[in-house]
Short mmCIF file of C-alpha atoms in Angstrom, two decimals:
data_model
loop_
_atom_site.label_atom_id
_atom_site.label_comp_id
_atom_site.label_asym_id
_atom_site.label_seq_id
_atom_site.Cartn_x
_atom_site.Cartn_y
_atom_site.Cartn_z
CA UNK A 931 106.33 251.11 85.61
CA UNK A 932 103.49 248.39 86.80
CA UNK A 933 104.42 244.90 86.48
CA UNK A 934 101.88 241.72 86.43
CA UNK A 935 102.65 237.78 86.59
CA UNK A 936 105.06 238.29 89.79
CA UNK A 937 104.53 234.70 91.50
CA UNK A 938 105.88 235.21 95.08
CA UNK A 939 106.98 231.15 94.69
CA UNK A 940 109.33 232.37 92.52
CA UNK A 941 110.97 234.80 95.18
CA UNK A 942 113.35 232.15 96.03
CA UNK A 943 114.93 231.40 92.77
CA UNK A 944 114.87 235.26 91.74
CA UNK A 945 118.17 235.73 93.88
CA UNK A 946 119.74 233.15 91.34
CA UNK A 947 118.51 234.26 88.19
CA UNK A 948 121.34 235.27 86.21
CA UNK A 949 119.81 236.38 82.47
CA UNK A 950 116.62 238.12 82.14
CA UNK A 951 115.24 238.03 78.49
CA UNK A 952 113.33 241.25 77.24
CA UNK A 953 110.85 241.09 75.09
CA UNK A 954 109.60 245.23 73.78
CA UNK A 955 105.90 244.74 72.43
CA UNK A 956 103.23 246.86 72.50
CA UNK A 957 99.38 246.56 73.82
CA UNK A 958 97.39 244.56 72.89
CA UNK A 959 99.93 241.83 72.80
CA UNK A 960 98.73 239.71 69.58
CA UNK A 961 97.17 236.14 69.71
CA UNK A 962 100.73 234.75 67.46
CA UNK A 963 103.07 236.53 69.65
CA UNK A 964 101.54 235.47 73.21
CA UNK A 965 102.20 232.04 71.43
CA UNK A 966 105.48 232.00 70.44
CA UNK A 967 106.68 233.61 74.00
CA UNK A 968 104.83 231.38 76.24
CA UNK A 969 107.44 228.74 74.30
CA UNK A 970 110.57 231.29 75.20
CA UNK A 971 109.31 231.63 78.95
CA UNK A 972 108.66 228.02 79.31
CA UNK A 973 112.59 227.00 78.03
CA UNK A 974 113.89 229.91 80.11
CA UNK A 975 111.84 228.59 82.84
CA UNK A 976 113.58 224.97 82.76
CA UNK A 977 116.66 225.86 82.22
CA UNK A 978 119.44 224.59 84.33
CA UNK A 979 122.70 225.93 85.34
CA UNK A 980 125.01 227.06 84.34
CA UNK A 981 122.81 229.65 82.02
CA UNK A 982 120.09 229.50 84.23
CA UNK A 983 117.90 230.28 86.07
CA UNK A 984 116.45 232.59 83.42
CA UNK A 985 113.19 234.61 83.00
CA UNK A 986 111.30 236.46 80.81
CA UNK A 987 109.43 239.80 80.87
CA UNK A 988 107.44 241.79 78.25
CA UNK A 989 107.77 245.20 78.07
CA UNK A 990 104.54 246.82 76.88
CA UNK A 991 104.51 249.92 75.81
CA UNK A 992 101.52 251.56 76.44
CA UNK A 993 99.67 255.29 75.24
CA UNK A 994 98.23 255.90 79.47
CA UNK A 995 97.79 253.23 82.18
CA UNK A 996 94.39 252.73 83.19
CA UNK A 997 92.29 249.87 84.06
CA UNK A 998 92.29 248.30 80.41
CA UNK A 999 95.59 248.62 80.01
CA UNK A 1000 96.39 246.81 83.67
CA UNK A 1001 93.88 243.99 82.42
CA UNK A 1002 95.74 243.47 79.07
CA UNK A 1003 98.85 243.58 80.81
CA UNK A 1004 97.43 240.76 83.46
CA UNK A 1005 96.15 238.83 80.22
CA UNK A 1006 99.35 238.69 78.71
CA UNK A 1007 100.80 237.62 81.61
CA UNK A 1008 98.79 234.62 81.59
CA UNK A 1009 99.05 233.48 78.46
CA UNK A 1010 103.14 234.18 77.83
CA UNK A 1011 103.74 232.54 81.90
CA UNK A 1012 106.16 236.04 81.83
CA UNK A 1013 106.41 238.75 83.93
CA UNK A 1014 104.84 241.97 82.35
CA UNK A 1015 105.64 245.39 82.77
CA UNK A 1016 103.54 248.14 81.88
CA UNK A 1017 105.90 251.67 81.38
CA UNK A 1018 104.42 254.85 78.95
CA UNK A 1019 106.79 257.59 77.54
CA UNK A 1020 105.47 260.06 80.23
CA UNK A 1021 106.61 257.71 82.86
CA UNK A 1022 110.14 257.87 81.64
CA UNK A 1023 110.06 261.74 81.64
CA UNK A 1024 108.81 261.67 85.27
CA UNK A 1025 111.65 258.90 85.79
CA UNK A 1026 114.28 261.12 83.54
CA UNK A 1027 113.40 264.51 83.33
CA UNK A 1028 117.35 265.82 81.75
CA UNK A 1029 116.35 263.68 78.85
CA UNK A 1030 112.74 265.07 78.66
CA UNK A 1031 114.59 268.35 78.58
CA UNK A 1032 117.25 267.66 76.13
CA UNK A 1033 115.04 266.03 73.76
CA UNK A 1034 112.17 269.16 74.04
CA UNK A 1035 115.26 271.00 72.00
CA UNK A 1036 116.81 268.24 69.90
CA UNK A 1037 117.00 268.80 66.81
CA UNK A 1038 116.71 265.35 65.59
CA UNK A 1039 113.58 263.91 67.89
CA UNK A 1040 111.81 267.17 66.83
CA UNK A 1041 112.49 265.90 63.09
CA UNK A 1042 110.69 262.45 63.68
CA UNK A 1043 107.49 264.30 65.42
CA UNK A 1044 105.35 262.43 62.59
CA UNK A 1045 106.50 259.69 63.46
CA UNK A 1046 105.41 258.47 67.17
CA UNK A 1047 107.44 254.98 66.12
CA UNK A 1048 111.29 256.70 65.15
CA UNK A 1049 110.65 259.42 68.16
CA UNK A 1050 110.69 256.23 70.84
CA UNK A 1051 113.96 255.34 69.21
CA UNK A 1052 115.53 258.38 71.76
CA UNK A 1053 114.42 256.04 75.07
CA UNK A 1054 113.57 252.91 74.22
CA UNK A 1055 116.42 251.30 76.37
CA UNK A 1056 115.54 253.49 78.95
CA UNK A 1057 112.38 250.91 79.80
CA UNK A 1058 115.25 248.58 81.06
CA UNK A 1059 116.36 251.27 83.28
CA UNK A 1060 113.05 251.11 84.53
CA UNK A 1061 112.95 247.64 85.34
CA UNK A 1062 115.73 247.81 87.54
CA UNK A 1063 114.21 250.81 89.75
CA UNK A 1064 111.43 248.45 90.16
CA UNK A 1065 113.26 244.74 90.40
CA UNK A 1066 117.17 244.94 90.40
CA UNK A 1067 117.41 244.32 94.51
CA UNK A 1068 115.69 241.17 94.15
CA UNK A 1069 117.61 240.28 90.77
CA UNK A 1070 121.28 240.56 92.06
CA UNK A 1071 122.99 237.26 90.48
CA UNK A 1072 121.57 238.94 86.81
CA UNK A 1073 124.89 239.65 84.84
CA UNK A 1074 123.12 240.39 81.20
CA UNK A 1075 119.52 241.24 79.94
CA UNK A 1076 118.56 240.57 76.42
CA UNK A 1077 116.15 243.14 74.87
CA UNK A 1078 114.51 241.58 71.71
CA UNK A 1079 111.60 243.09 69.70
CA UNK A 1080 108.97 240.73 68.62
CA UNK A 1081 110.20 240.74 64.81
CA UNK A 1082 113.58 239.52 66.23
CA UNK A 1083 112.77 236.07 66.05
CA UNK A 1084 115.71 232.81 66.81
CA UNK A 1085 115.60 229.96 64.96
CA UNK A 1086 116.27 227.82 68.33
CA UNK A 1087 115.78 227.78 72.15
CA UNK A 1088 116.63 230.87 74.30
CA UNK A 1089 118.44 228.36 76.03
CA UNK A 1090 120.97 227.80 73.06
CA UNK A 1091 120.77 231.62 72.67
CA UNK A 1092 122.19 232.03 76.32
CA UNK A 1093 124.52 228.93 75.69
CA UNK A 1094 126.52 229.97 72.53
CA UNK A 1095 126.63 233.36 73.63
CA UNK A 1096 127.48 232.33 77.54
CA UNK A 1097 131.42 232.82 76.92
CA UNK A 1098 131.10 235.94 75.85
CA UNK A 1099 131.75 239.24 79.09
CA UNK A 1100 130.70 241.75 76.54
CA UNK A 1101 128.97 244.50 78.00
CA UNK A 1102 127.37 245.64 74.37
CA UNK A 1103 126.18 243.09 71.64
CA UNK A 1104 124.69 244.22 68.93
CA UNK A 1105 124.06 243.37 65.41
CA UNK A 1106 127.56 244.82 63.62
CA UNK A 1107 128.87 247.81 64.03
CA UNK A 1108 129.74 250.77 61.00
CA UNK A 1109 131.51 254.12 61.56
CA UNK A 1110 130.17 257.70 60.12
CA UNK A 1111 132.43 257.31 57.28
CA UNK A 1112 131.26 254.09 55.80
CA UNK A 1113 127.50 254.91 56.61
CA UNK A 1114 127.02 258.24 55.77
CA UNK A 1115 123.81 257.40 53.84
CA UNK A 1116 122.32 257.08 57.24
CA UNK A 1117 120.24 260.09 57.80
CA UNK A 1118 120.46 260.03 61.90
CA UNK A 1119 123.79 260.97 61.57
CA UNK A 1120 122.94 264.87 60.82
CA UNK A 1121 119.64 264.51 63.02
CA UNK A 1122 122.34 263.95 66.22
CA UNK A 1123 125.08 266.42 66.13
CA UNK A 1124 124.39 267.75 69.60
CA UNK A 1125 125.45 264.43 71.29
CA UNK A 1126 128.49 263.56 68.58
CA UNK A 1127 129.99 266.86 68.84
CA UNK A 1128 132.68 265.90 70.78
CA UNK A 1129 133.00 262.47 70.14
CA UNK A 1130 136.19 261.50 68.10
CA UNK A 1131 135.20 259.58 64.48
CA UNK A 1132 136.46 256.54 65.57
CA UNK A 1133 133.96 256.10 68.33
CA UNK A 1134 131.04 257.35 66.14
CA UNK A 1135 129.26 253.93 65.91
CA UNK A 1136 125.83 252.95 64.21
CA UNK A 1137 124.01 249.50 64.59
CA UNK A 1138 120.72 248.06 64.12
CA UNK A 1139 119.05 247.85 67.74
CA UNK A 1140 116.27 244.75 67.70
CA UNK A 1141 118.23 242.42 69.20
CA UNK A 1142 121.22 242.88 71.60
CA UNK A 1143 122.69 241.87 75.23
CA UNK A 1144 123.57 244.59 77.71
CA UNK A 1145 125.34 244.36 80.53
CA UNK A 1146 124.02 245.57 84.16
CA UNK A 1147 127.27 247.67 84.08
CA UNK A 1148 125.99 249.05 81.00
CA UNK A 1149 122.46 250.39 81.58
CA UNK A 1150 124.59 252.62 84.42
CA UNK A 1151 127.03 253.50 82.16
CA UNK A 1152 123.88 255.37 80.11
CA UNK A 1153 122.05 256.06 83.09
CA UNK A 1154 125.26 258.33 84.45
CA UNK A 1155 127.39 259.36 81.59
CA UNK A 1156 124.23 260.19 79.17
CA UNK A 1157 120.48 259.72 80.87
CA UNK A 1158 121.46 261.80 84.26
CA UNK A 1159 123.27 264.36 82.73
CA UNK A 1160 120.52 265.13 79.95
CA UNK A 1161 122.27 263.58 77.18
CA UNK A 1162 119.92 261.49 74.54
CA UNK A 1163 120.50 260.37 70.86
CA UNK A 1164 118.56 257.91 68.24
CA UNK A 1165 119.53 254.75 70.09
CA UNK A 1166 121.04 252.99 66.72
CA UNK A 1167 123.73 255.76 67.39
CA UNK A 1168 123.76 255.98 71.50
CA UNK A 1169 124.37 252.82 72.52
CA UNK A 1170 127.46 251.62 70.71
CA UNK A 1171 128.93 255.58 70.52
CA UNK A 1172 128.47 255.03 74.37
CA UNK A 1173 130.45 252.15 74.75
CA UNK A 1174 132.82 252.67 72.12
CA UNK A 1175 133.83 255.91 73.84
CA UNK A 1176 134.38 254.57 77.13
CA UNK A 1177 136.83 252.21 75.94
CA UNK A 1178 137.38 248.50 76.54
CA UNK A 1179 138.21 249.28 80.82
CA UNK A 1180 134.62 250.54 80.71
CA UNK A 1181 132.57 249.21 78.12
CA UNK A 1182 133.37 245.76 76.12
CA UNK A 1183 131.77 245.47 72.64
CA UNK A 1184 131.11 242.02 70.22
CA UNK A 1185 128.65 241.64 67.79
CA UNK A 1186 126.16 239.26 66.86
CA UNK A 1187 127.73 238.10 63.73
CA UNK A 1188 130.61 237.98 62.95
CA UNK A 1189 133.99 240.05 64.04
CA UNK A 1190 134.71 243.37 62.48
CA UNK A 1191 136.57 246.37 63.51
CA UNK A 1192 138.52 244.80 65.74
CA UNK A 1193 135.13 243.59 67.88
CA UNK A 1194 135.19 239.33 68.32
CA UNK A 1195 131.64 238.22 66.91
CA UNK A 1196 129.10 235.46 68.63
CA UNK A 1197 128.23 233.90 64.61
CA UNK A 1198 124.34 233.79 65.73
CA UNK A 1199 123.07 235.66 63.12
CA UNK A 1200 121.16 234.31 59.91
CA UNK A 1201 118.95 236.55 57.80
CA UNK A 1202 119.34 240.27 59.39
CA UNK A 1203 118.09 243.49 57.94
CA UNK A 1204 116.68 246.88 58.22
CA UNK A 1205 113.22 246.60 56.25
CA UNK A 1206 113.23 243.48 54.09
CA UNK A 1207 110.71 241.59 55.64
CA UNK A 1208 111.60 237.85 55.52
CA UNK A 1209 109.13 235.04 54.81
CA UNK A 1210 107.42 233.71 58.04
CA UNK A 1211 107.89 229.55 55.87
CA UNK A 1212 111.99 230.47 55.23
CA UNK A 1213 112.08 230.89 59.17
CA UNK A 1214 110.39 228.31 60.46
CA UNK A 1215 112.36 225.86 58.09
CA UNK A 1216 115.44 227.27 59.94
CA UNK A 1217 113.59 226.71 63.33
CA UNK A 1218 112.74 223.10 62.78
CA UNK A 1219 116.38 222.28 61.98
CA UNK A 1220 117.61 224.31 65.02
CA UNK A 1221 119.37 226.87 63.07
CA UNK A 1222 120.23 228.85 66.41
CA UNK A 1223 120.78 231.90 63.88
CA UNK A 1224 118.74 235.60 64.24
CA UNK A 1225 117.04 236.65 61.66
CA UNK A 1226 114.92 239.87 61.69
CA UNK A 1227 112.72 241.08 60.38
CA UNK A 1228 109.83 238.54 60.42
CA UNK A 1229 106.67 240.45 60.41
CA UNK A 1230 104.37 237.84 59.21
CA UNK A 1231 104.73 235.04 62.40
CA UNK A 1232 101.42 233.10 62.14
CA UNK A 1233 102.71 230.14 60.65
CA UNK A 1234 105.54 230.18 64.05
CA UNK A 1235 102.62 229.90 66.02
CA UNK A 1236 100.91 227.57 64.24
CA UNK A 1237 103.50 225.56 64.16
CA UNK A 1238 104.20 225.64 68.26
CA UNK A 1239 100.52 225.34 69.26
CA UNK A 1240 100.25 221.96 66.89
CA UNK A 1241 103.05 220.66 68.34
CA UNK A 1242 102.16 221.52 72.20
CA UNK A 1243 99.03 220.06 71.51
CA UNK A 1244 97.28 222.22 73.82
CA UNK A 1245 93.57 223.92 74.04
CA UNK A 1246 94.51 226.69 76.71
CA UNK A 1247 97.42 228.23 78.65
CA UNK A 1248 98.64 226.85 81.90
CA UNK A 1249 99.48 228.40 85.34
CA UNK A 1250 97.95 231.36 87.28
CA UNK A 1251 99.19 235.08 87.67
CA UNK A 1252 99.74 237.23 90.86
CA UNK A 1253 98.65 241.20 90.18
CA UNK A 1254 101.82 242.84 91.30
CA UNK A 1255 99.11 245.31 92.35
CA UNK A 1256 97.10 244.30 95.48
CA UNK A 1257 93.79 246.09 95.11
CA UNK A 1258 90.95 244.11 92.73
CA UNK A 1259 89.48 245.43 89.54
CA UNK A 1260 86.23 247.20 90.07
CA UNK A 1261 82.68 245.23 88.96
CA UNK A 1262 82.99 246.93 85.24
CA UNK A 1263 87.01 246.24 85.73
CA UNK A 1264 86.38 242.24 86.38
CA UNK A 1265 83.70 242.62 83.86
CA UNK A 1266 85.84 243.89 81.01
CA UNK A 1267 89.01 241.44 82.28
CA UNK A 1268 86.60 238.80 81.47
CA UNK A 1269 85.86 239.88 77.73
CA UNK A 1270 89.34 239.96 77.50
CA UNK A 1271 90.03 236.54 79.08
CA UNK A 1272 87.73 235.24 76.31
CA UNK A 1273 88.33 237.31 73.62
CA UNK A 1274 92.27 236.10 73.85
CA UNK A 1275 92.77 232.85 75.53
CA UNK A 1276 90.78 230.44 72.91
CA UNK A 1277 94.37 229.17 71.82
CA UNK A 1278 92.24 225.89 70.03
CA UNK A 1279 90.80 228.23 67.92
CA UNK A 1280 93.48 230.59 67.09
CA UNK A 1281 95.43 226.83 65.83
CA UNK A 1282 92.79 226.36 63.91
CA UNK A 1283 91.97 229.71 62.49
CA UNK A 1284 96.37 229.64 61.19
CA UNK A 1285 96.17 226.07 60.17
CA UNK A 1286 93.50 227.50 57.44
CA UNK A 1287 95.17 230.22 56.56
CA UNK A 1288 92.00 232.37 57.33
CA UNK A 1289 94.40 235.00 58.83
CA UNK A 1290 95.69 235.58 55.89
CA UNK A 1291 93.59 237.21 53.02
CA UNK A 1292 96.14 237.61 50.19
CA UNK A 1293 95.25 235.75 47.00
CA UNK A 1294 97.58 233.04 46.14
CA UNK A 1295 99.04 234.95 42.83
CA UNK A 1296 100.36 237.53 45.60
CA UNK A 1297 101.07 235.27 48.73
CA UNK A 1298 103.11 237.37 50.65
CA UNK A 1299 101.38 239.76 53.05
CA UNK A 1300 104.26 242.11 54.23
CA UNK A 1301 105.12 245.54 55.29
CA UNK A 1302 106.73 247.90 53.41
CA UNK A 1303 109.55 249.30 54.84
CA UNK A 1304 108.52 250.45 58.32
CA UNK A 1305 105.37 252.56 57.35
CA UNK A 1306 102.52 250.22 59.45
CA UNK A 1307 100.93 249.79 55.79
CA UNK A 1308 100.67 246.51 54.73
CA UNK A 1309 100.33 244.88 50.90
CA UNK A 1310 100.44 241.60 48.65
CA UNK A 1311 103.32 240.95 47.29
CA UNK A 1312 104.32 237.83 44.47
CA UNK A 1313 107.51 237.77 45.60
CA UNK A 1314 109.26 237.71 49.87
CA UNK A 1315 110.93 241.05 50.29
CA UNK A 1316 108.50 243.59 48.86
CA UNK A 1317 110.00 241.66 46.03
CA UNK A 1318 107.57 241.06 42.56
CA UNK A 1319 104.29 242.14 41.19
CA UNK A 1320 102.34 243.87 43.88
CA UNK A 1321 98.71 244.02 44.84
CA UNK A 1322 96.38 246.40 47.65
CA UNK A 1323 93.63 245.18 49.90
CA UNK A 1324 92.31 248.33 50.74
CA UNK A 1325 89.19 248.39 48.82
CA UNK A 1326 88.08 244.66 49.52
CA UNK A 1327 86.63 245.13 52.48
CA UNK A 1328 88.67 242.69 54.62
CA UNK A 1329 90.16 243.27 57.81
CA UNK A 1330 93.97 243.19 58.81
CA UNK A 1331 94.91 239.71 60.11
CA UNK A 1332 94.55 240.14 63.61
CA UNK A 1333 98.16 239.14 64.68
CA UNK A 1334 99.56 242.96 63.00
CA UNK A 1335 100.38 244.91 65.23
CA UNK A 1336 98.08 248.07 66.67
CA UNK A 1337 97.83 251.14 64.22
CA UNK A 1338 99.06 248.75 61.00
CA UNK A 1339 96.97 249.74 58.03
CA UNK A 1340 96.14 248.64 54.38
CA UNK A 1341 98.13 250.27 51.93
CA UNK A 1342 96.46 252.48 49.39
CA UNK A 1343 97.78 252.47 46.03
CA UNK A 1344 98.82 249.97 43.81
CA UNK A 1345 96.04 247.93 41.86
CA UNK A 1346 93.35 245.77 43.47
CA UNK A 1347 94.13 242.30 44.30
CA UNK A 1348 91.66 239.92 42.58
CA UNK A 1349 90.30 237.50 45.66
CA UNK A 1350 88.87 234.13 45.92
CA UNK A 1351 85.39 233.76 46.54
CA UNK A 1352 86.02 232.68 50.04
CA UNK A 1353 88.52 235.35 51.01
CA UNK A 1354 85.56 237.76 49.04
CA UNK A 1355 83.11 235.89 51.46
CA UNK A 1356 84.29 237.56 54.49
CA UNK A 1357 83.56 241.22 54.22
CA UNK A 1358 80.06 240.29 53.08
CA UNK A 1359 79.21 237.43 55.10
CA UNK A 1360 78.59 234.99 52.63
CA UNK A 1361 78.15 231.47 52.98
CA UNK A 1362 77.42 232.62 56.59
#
């Protein structure tokens, strides 16, 4: 794992930190996300005891690490004022090669191989594992880490996040938890009989994974009890099996909702679901009146950012990074940084661009640009939720908004949407 935005300064106060806040992205880091966590860094940044010191890092997943990838990674840094950390899936097999070898014969990560997405399900968590080889010793007052994925949005400050949660010495919080038995719909179930085989029913836990706390004791409780010993699962599954099965002297569970099965609840969750893509408007309503709820998942985010760069008031990011890596980029390295640097930094224009709704081509009979499901492709629907009459872009010769992430697509079928002249305008250049 290479990490970027390390600001010696901040050596003195990383002894005190005691709650790191993950964020797992993916390069390129889009224009609306850099947005809305330069805000989460900034509050975490500030805030006092006795939840803080706090910090953030991004976790960006990356297909190799060469010098593009180091330059994103330094970019992102700058413009979130986080720490980011660079870490691949071959890095994790170098880091945890009983896993590598336990999932080469798995049954169940063989059964997602079309799916690059579901297969990094097995090892996500294992990028916080990571971290600590690299940053732990300098980290020792950190208790908890919150791992959050960019659709995992909270309609507050981290710092109320931290605060309503504070009371809570859970080692494990997660969204709810649901035994075997009352989820056997869920198809991971028979894709992981290898690591359940000798768990008792009881401790056979599922729960949705984009937003959760961890304990430090934790991560080694999957490092030696499952990672070391070449034991893997889909992580809905792993994590709260883990836990469960250790029992409350070894592992303490809550939940981010309310309490069920016996497991207290922290009541900071609003709107969560699997697929059902919520409405980027309903969310920021809840944001403006501090909500302090989760809500997930919010795939559409522009009108977050919009929203935070209007208020900041602000033409450019503020602040400086430190490489974590010594050496200089090359001439064509420093070259390509800079085409980065101006490709992504322009936040003035990106406010303006989301304030016109340009990055955002669906015609106003079909105003909802969402994913379906978890596929990457991406349609117009009437109605929030996949919900209504539904329309494809695919043949209108407009690009994806630019805040989707990498690999998203148009979806296919369906019938064409019918465009303004405007929205039309772009894949021809008229009016230009």
């Amino acid at each position: 794992m290479e990490c970027f935005g390390v600001n010696p300064e901040d050596g003195r106060t990383s002894g005190e930190v005691r709650t790191i806040v993950f964020i797992a992205a993916h390069l390129p880091l889009s224009d609306v996300d850099a947005v809305i966590l330069r805000e989460g860094a900034r509050s975490l940044h500030n805030l006092p005891p006795p939840h803080g010191p706090a910090r953030m890092w991004v976790l960006l997943h990356a297909e190799a690490i060469g010098e593009t990838a180091r330059h994103e990674a330094e970019v992102a840094a700058t413009r979130t004022q986080a720490g980011t950390c660079l870490w691949t899936t071959s890095i994790v097999w170098r880091s945890l090669p009983e896993v590598a070898a336990f999932l080469n014969r798995s049954v169940g990560y063989a059964h997602e191989a079309g799916d690059p997405h579901l297969q990094r399900y097995y090892y996500m968590h294992a990028s916080l594992y990571l971290w600590e080889a690299v940053h732990a010793a300098k980290h020792r007052s950190v208790r908890f880490y919150w791992r959050l994925e960019t659709d995992a949005l909270f309609s507050g400050s981290y710092g109320a996040l931290l605060a309503s949660t504070g009371g809570s010495d859970a080692d494990l919080v997660l969204h709810k938890y649901s035994t075997e038995k009352r989820t056997g719909w869920y198809p991971h179930w028979n894709n992981n009989r290898e690591l359940l085989a000798d768990v008792p029913a009881r401790n056979r836990l599922f729960s949705l994974v984009s937003a959760g706390r961890y304990s430090r004791r934790f991560i080694r409780l999957l490092y030696t009890h499952y990672w070391r010993r070449g034991r893997a699962g889909y992580e809905e599954i792993l994590l709260p099996t883990a836990c469960a099965r250790a029992g409350p002297a070894g592992c303490k569970m809550a939940g981010l909702g309310n309490g069920m099965m016996g497991y207290p609840g922290l009541s900071v969750i609003s709107n969560f679901h699997y697929w059902r893509p919520l409405a980027c408007e309903d969310f920021l309503a809840a944001l403006r009146r501090a909500e302090n709820k989760f809500w997930h998942p919010v795939k559409n985010r522009s009108c977050v950012a919009a929203h935070l760069l209007s208020r900041q008031g602000e033409s450019g990011p503020v602040g400086t990074i430190v490489p974590a890596a010594a050496a200089g980029p090359s001439a064509a390295g420093a070259t390509e940084l800079a085409r980065l640097r101006a490709r992504t930094l322009d936040l003035e224009s990106l406010a303006a661009q989301l304030r016109a709704g340009q990055d955002h081509p669906c015609p106003a009979s079909h105003p909802h640009l969402e994913e379906f499901k978890q596929t990457g492709r991406y349609w117009c629907y009437a109605s929030p939720g996949n919900g209504g009459d539904v329309c494809k872009m695919s043949s209108s010769g407009v690009p994806l908004p630019s805040h989707l992430p990498r690999g998203a697509g148009w979806g296919t079928t369906q019938k064409d949407c019918t465009l303004a002249p405007e929205v039309a305008g772009r894949s021809t250049g008229a009016g230009a």
